[in-house]
Short mmCIF file of C-alpha atoms in Angstrom, two decimals:
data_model
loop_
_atom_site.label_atom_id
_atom_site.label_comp_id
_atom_site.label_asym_id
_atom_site.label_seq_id
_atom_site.Cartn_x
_atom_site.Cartn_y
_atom_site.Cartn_z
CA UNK A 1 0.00 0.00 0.00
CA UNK A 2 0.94 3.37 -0.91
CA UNK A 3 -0.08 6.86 1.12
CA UNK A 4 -0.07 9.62 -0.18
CA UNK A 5 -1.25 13.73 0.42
CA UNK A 6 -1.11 16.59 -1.58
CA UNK A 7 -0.34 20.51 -0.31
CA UNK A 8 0.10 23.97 -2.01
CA UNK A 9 3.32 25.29 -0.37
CA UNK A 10 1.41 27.04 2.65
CA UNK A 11 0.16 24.16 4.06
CA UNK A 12 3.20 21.83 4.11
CA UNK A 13 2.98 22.18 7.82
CA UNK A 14 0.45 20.37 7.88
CA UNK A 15 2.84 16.85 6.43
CA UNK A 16 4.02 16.88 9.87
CA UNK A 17 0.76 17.86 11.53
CA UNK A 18 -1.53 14.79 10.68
CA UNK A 19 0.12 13.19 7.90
CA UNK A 20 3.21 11.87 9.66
CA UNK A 21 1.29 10.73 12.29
CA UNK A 22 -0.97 8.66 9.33
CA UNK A 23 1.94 6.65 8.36
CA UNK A 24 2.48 6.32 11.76
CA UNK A 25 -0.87 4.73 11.96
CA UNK A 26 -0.98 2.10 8.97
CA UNK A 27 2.55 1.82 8.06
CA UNK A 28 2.41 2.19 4.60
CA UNK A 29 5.25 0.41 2.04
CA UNK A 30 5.74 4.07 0.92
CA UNK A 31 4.66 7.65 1.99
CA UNK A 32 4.49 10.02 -1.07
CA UNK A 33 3.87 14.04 -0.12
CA UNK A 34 2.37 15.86 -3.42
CA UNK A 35 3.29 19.99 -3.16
CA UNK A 36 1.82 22.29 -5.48
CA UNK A 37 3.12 26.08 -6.35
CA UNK A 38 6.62 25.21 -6.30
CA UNK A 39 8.48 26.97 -8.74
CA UNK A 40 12.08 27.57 -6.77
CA UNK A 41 14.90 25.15 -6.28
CA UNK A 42 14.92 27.09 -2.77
CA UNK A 43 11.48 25.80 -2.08
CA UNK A 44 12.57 22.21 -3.03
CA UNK A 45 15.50 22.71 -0.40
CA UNK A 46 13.52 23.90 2.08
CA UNK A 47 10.89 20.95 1.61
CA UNK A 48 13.69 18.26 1.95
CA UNK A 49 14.75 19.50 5.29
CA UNK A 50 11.99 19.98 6.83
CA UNK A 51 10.20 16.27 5.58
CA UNK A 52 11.57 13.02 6.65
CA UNK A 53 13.56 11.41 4.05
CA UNK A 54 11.75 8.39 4.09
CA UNK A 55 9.58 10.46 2.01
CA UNK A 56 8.87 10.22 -2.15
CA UNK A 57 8.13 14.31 -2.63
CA UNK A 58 6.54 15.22 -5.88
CA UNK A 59 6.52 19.26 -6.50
CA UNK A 60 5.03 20.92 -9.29
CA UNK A 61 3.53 24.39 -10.08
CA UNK A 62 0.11 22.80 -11.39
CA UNK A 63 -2.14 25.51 -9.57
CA UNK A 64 -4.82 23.42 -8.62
CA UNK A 65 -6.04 20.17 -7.15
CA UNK A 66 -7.31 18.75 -10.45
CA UNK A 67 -3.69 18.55 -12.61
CA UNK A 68 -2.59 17.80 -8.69
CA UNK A 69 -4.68 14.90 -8.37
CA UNK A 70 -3.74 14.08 -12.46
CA UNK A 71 -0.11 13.39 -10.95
CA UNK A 72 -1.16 11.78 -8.06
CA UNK A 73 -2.90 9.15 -9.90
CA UNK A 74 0.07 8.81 -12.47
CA UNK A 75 2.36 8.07 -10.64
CA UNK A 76 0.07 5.46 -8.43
CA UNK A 77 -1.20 3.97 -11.33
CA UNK A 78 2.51 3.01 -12.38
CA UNK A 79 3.68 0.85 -9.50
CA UNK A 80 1.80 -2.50 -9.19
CA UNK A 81 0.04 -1.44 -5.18
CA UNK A 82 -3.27 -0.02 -4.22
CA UNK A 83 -2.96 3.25 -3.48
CA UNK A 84 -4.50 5.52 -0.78
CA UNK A 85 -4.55 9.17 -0.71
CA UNK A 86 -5.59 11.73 2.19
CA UNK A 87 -6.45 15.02 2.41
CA UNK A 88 -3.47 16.80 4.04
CA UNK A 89 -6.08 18.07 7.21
CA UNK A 90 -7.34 14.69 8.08
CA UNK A 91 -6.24 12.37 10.64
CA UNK A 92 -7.25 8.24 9.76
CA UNK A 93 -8.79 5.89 12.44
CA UNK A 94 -6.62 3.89 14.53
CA UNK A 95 -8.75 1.40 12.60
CA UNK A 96 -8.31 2.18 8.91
CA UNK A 97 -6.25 -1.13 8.24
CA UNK A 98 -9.82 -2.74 9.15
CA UNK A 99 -11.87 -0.67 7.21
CA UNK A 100 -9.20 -1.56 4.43
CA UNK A 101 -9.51 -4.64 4.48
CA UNK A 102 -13.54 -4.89 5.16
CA UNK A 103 -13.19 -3.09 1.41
CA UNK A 104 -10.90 -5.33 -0.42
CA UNK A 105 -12.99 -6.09 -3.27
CA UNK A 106 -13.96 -2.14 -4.03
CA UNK A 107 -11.79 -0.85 -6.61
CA UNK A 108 -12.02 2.39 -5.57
CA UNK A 109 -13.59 3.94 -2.43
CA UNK A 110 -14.01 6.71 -0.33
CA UNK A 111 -14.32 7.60 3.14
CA UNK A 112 -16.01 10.57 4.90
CA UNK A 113 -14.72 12.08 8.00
CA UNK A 114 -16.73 11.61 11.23
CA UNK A 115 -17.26 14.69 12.11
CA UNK A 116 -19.40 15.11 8.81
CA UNK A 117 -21.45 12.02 9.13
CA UNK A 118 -22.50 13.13 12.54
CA UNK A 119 -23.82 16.45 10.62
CA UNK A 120 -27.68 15.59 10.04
CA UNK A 121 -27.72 17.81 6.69
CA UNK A 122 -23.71 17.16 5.69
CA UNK A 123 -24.86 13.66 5.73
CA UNK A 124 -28.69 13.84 4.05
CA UNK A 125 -26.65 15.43 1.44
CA UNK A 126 -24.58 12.95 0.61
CA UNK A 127 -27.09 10.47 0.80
CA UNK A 128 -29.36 11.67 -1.37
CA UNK A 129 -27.17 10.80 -3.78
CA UNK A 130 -26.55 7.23 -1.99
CA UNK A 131 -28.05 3.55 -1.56
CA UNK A 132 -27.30 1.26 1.75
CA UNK A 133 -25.90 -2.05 0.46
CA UNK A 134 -24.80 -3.37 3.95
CA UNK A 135 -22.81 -3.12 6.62
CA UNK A 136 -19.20 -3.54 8.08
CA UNK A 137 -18.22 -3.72 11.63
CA UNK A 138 -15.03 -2.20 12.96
CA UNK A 139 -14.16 -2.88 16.55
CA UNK A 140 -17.66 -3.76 17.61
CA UNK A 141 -19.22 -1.14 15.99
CA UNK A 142 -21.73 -1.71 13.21
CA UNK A 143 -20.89 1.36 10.08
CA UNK A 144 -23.29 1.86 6.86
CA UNK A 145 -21.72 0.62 3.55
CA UNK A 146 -22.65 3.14 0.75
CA UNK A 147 -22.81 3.64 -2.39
CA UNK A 148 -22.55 7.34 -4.51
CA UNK A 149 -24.40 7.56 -7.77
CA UNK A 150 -21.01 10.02 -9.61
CA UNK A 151 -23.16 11.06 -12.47
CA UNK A 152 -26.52 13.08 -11.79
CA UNK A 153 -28.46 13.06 -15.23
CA UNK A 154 -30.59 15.59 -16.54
CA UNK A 155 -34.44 16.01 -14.29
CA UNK A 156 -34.90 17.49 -11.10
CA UNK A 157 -31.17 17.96 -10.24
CA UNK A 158 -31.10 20.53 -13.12
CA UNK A 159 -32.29 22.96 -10.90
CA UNK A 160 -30.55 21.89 -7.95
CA UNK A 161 -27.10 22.68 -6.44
CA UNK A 162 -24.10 20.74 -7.28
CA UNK A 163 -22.41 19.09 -9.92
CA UNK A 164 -23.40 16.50 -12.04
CA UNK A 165 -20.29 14.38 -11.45
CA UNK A 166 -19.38 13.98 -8.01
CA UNK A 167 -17.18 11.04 -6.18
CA UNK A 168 -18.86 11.47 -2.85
CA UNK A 169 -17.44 12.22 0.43
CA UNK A 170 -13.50 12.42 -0.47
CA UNK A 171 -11.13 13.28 2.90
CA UNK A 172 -10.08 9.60 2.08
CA UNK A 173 -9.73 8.12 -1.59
CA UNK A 174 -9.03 4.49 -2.16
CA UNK A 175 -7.48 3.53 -5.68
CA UNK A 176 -7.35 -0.37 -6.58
CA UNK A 177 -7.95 -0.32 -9.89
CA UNK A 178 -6.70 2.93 -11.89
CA UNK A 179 -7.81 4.90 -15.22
CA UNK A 180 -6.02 4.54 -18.47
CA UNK A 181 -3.73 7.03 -19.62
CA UNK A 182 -5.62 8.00 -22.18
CA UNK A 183 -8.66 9.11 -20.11
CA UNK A 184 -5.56 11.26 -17.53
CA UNK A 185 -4.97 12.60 -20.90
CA UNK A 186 -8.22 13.70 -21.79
CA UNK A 187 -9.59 14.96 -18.47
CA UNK A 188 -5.93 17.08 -18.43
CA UNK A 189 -6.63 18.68 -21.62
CA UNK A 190 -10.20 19.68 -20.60
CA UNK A 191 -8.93 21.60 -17.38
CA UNK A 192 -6.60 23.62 -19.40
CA UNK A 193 -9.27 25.07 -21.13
CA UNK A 194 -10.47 26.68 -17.83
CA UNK A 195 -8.82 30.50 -17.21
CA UNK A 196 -5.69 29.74 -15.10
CA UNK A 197 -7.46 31.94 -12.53
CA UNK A 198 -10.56 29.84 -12.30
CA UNK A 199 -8.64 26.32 -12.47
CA UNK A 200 -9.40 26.09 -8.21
CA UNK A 201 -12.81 26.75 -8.32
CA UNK A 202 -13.39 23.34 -9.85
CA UNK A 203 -13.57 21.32 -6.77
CA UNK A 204 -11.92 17.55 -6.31
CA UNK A 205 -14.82 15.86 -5.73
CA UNK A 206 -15.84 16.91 -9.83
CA UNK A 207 -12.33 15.49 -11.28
CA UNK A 208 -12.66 12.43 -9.41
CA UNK A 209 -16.26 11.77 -10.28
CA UNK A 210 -15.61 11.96 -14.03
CA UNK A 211 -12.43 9.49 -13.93
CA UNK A 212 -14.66 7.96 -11.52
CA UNK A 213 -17.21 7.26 -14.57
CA UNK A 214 -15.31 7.18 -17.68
CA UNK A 215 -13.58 3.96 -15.78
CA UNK A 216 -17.16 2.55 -15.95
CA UNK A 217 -17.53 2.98 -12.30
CA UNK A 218 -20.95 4.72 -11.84
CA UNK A 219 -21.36 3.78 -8.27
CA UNK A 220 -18.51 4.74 -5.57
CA UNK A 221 -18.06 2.76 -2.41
CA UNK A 222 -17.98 4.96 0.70
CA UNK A 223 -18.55 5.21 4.43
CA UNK A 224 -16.62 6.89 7.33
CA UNK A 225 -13.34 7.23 8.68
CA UNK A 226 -11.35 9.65 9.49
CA UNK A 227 -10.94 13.19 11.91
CA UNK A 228 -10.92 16.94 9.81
CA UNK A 229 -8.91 18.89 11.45
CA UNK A 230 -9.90 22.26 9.56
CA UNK A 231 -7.60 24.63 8.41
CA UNK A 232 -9.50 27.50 7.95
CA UNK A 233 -7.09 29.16 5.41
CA UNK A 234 -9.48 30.31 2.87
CA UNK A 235 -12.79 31.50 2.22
CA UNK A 236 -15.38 29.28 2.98
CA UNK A 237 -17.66 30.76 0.64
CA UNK A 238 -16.34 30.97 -3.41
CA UNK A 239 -18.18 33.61 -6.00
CA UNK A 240 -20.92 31.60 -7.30
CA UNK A 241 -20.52 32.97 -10.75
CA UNK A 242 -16.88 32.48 -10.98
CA UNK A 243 -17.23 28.94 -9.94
CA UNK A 244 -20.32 28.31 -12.20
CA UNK A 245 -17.84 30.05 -15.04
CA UNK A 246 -15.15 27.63 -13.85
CA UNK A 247 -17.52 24.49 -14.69
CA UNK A 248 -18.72 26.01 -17.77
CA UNK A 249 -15.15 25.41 -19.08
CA UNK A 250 -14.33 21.98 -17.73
CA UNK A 251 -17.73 21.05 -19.28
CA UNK A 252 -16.86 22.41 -22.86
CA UNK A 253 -13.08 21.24 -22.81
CA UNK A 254 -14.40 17.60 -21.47
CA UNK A 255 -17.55 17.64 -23.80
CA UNK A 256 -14.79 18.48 -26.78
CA UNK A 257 -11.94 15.60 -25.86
CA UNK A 258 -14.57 12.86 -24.75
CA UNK A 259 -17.88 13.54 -27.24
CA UNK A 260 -19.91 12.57 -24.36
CA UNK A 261 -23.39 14.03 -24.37
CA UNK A 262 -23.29 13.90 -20.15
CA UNK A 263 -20.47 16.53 -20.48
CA UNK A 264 -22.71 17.99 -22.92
CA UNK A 265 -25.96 18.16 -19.88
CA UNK A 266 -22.59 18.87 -17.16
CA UNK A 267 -22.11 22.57 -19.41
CA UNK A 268 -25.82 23.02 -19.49
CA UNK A 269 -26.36 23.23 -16.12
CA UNK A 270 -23.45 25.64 -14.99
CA UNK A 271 -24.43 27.87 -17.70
CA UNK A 272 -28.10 27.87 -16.43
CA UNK A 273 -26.34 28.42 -12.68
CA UNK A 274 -23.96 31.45 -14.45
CA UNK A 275 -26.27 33.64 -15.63
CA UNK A 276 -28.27 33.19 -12.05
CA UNK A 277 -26.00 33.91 -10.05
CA UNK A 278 -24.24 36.98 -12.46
CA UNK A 279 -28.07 38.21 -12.46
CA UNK A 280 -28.40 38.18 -8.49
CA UNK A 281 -25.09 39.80 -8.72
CA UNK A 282 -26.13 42.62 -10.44
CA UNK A 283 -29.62 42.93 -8.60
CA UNK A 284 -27.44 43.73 -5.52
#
């Protein structure tokens, strides 16, 4: 098994926050640390000092979590191991190796962090989107098994918030079975045909959903398993027109690479959401 996070640059403290302390925990054959915005041989010196050298580093100046994620997966998907990636604010359960293998026949899951799942409208959102299949128990205790419907189709979710494509709850992502290269390929060309400057507004969970489903995966395992710790270091709220813009982009980019007439639906609905929110915007 592999473990790996991703960071920009002002949040490598957190590496030796939680994610030290996470290899710590399952004792992983490797620990990989992903750091975006590096673009200095200075910064590269400073990150080898200050990580353990046990460490595989990756830097790169991608700019945002989707080309992030696009070298995550790369690299994973290169070595012959499963491969399991954190968010760089979340601490796993003592009992992840149990969860792990509870899950050994999903090729790819997720897991939501506790703290979420004890949120009564966090978690009606996600399951909305979600069927019970069954149960695992971990230590005694008796845990949901999920699954999350990535692709939303064209009816009453037109008119309702969110994306489309959507892997689910994501502080915890699972890889078993990995996408081509052709389909990294494709989904990389599509985000650079979003403005450099809106590249961030495209969340992870969107990415992820649509490698998710051109691997023929259109349900996504889930349930929880892991601690947030927040880090509170930017907005919590985005522009809604900048991030409908944002999608707009990805849609026409993916609709143009993959001919897909769900990418097609994926543009229609951000554009509907653009002009609402640009509207409201100038009503103010």
């Amino acid at each position: 098994m592999i473990l790996v996070t991703y960071v920009p640059f002002y949040r490598i403290h957190e590496v030796l926050l939680y994610f030290t302390k996470n290899c710590e925990i399952i004792s992983p054959r490797e620990c990989w640390v992903f750091v975006d915005h590096v673009y200095h041989e200075k910064q590269k010196e400073l990150l080898r000092k200050i990580f353990p050298d046990s460490y595989l580093l990756s830097t790169g100046n991608w700019r945002n979590r989707t080309e992030t994620w696009l070298e995550i997966i790369r690299h994973a998907s290169a070595t012959d191991d499963e491969c399991v990636v954190v968010d760089s604010d979340n601490l796993l359960e003592d009992s992840f190796k149990e969860i792990y293998s509870a899950l050994k026949d999903a090729p790819l899951y997720t897991l939501m962090n506790i703290e979420a799942w004890s949120n009564d409208q966090t978690r009606a959102t996600y399951l909305r989107r979600s069927r019970k299949i069954g149960e695992i128990t971990i230590r005694g205790e008796t845990r949901p098994l999920l699954l999350y419907k990535v692709y939303e189709g064209p009816g009453p979710s037109l008119f309702r918030g969110g994306s489309p494509f959507f892997i689910g709850p994501k502080q915890v992502v699972v890889f078993r079975k990995y996408p081509s290269e052709e389909i990294l390929r494709g989904i990389e060309r599509a985000i650079r045909e979003v403005d450099p400057w809106l590249r961030n507004f495209i969340n992870d969970e969107t990415p992820l959903g649509i490698i998710a489903y051109l691997m023929g995966i259109k349900e996504v395992y889930w349930t929880f398993g892991s601690y947030h710790l927040y880090h509170g270091s930017t907005p919590s709220r985005q522009t809604p027109f900048l991030v409908a813009l944002a999608h707009v982009q990805f849609a026409n980019g993916l609709a143009k690479v993959f001919r897909k007439k769900e990418f097609t639906y994926y543009g229609l609905k951000y554009r509907l959401a653009f002009w609402k929110n640009f509207l409201n915007l100038l009503s103010v």
